[in-house]
Short mmCIF file of C-alpha atoms in Angstrom, two decimals:
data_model
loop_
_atom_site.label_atom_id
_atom_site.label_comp_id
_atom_site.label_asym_id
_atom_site.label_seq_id
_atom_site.Cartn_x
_atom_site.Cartn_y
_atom_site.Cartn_z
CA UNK M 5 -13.62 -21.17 0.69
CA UNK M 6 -14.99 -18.21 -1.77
CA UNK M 7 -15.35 -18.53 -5.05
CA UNK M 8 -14.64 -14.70 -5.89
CA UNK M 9 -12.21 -13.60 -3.90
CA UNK M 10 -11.57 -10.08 -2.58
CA UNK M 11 -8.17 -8.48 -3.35
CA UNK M 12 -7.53 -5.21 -2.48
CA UNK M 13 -4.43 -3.44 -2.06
CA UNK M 14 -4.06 -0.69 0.81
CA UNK M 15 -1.73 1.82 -1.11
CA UNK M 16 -0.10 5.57 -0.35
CA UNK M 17 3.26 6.91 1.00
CA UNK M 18 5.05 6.25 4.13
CA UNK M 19 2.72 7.78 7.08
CA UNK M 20 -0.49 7.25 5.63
CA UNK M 21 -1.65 4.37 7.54
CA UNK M 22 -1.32 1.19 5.27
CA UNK M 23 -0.47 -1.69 7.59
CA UNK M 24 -3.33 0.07 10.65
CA UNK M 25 -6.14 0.54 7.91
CA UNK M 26 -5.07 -2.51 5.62
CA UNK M 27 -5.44 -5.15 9.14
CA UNK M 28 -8.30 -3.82 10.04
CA UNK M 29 -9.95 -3.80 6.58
CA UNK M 30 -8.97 -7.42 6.75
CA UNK M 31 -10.92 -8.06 9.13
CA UNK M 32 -13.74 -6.46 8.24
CA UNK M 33 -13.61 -8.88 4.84
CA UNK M 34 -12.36 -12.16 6.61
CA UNK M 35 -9.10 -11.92 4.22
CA UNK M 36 -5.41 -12.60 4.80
CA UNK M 37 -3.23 -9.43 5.09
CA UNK M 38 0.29 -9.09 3.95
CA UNK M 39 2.47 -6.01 4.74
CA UNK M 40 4.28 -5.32 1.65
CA UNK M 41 7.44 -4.38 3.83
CA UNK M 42 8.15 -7.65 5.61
CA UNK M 43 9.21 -8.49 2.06
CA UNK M 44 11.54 -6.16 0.88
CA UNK M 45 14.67 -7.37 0.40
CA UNK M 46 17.45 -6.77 3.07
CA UNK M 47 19.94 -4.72 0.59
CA UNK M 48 16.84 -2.53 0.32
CA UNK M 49 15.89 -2.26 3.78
CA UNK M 50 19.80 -1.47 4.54
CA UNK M 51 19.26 1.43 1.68
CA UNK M 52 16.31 3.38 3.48
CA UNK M 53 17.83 2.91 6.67
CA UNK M 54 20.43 4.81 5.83
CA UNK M 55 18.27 7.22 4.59
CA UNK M 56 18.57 6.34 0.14
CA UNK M 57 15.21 6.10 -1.44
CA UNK M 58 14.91 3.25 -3.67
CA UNK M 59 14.74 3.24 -7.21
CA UNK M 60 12.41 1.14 -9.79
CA UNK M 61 15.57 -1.62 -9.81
CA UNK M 62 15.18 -2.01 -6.26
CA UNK M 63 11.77 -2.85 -6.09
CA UNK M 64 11.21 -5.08 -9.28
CA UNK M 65 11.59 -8.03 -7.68
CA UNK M 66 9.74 -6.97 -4.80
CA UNK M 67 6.60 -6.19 -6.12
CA UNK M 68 6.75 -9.18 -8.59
CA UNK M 69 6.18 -11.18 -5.51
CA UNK M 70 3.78 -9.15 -3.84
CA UNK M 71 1.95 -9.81 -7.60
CA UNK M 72 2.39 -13.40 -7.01
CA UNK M 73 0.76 -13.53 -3.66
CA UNK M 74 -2.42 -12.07 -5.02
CA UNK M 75 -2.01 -14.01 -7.68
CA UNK M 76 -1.99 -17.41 -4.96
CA UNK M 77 -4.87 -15.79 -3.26
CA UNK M 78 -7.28 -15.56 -6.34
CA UNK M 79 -6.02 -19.42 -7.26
CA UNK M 80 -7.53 -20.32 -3.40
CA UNK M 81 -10.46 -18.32 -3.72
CA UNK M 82 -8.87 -16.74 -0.71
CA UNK M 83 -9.29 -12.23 0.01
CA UNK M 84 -6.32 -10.69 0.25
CA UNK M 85 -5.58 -7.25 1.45
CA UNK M 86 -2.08 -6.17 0.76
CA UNK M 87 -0.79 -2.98 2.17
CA UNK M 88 2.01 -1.18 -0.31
CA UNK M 89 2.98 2.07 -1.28
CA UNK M 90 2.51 1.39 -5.30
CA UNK M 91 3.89 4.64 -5.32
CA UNK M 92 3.56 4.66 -9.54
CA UNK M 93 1.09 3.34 -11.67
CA UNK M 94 3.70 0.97 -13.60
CA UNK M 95 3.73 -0.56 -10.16
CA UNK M 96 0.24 -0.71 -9.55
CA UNK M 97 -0.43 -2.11 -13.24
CA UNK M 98 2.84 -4.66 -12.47
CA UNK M 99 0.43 -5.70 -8.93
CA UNK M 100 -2.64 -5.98 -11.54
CA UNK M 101 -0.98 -8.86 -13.38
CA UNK M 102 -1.62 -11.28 -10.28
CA UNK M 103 -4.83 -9.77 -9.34
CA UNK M 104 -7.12 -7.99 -12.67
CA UNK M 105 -9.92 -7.14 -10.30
CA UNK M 106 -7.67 -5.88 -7.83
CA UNK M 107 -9.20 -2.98 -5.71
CA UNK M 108 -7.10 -0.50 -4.74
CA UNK M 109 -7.50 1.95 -1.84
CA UNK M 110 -5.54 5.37 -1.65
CA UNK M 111 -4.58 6.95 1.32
CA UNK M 112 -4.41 10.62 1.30
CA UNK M 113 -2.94 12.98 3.43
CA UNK M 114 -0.65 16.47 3.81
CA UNK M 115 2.62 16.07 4.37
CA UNK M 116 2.27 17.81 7.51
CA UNK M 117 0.23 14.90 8.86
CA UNK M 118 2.85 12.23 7.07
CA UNK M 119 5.29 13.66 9.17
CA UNK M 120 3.71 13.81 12.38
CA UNK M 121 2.86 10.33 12.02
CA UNK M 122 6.25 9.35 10.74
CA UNK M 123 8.17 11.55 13.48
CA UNK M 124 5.98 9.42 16.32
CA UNK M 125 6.34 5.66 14.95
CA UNK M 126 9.02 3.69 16.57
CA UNK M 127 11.90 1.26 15.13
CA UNK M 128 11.20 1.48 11.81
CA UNK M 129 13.40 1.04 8.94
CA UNK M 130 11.83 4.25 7.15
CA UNK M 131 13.83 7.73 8.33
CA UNK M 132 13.47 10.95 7.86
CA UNK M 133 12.03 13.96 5.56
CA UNK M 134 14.23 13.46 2.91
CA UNK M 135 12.32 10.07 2.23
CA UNK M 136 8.89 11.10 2.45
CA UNK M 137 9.69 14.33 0.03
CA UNK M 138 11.06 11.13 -2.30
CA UNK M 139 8.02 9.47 -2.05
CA UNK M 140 5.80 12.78 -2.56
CA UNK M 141 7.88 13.46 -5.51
CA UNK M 142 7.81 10.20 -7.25
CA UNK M 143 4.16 9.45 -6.09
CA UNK M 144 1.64 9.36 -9.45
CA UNK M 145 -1.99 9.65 -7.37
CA UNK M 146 -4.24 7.45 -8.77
CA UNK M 147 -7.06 8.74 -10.29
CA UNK M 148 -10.99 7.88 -9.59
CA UNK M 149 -10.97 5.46 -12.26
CA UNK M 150 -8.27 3.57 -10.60
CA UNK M 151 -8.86 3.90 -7.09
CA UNK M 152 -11.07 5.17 -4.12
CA UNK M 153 -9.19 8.00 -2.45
CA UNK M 154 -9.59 8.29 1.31
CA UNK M 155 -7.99 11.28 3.57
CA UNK M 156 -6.35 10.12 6.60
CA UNK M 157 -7.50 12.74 8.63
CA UNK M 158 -10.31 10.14 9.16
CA UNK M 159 -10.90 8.30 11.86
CA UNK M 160 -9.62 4.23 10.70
CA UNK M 161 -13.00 3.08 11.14
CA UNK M 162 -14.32 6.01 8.50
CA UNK M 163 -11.42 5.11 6.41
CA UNK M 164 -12.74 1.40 6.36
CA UNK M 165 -16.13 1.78 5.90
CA UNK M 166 -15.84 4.28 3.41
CA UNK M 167 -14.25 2.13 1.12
CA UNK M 168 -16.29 -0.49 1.68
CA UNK M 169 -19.28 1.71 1.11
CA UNK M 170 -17.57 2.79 -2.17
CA UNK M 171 -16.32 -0.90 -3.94
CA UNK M 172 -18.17 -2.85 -6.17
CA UNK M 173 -19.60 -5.65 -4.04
#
């Protein structure tokens, strides 16, 4: 067991990588990962389905108990890597209440790329343009003081150990 655990959440818009780059970062820190959308609820996965972005409301609860589980983490001593699109900073600060060291990686890319990526990916939930241009819209980048910002033109091992390279260890 560690005494300071490693909590780090994977963050950016739909595309950009978070559940590849958050495993695999995982790994690379022996911590537990947690992909923040096997916990949405199921009225909001039936709402971006059908194509509706959601709205602060919607994902309240949600990220209260993605706060929680860093929250459990820290109380183990136990890393944690959490990918989540923490698409505002009032998210971000809510996901800062269960974790106050929390580290928080940024995934960048153009939307050109998003799209690409999201136009290839199979069976998920998460549809169409009109969604990522939400998510671009409502999306408050975090700044250097905040986060490490990575492009995801990278390759995911240069995504990985650039962060690492760039935390506080």
């Amino acid at each position: 067991m560690q005494s300071t655990p490693t909590l780090v959440l994977v963050m950016g818009v739909s595309g950009s990588g978070k559940s590849h780059i958050g495993k695999r970062l995982a790994e690379a820190i022996d911590a537990d990962f947690i992909d923040a959308d096997d916990h949405h609820s199921a009225s909001s996965i039936a709402k971006m389905s059908r194509g509706e972005p959601l709205n602060d409301g919607d994902r309240e609860g949600w990220l209260e108990t993605l706060a929680g589980f860093f929250r459990d983490h820290a109380r183990r001593g136990r890393s944690l890597v959490i990918g989540c699109s923490a698409l505002k900073r009032r998210y971000r600060d809510l996901l800062r209440r269960g974790a106050p060291a929390l580290r928080i990686l940024y995934l960048h890319g153009s939307r050109e790329l998003l799209l690409t990526r999201l136009h290839a990916r199979q069976g998920h939930f998460f549809q169409g343009d009109h969604m990522l241009d939400s998510q671009l819209h409502d999306l408050e980048p975090p700044g250097d003081d905040e986060a490490i910002r990575v492009d995801i033109s990278l390759t995911p091992e240069e995504i990985v150990s650039t962060f690492l390279e760039r935390i506080d260890t």
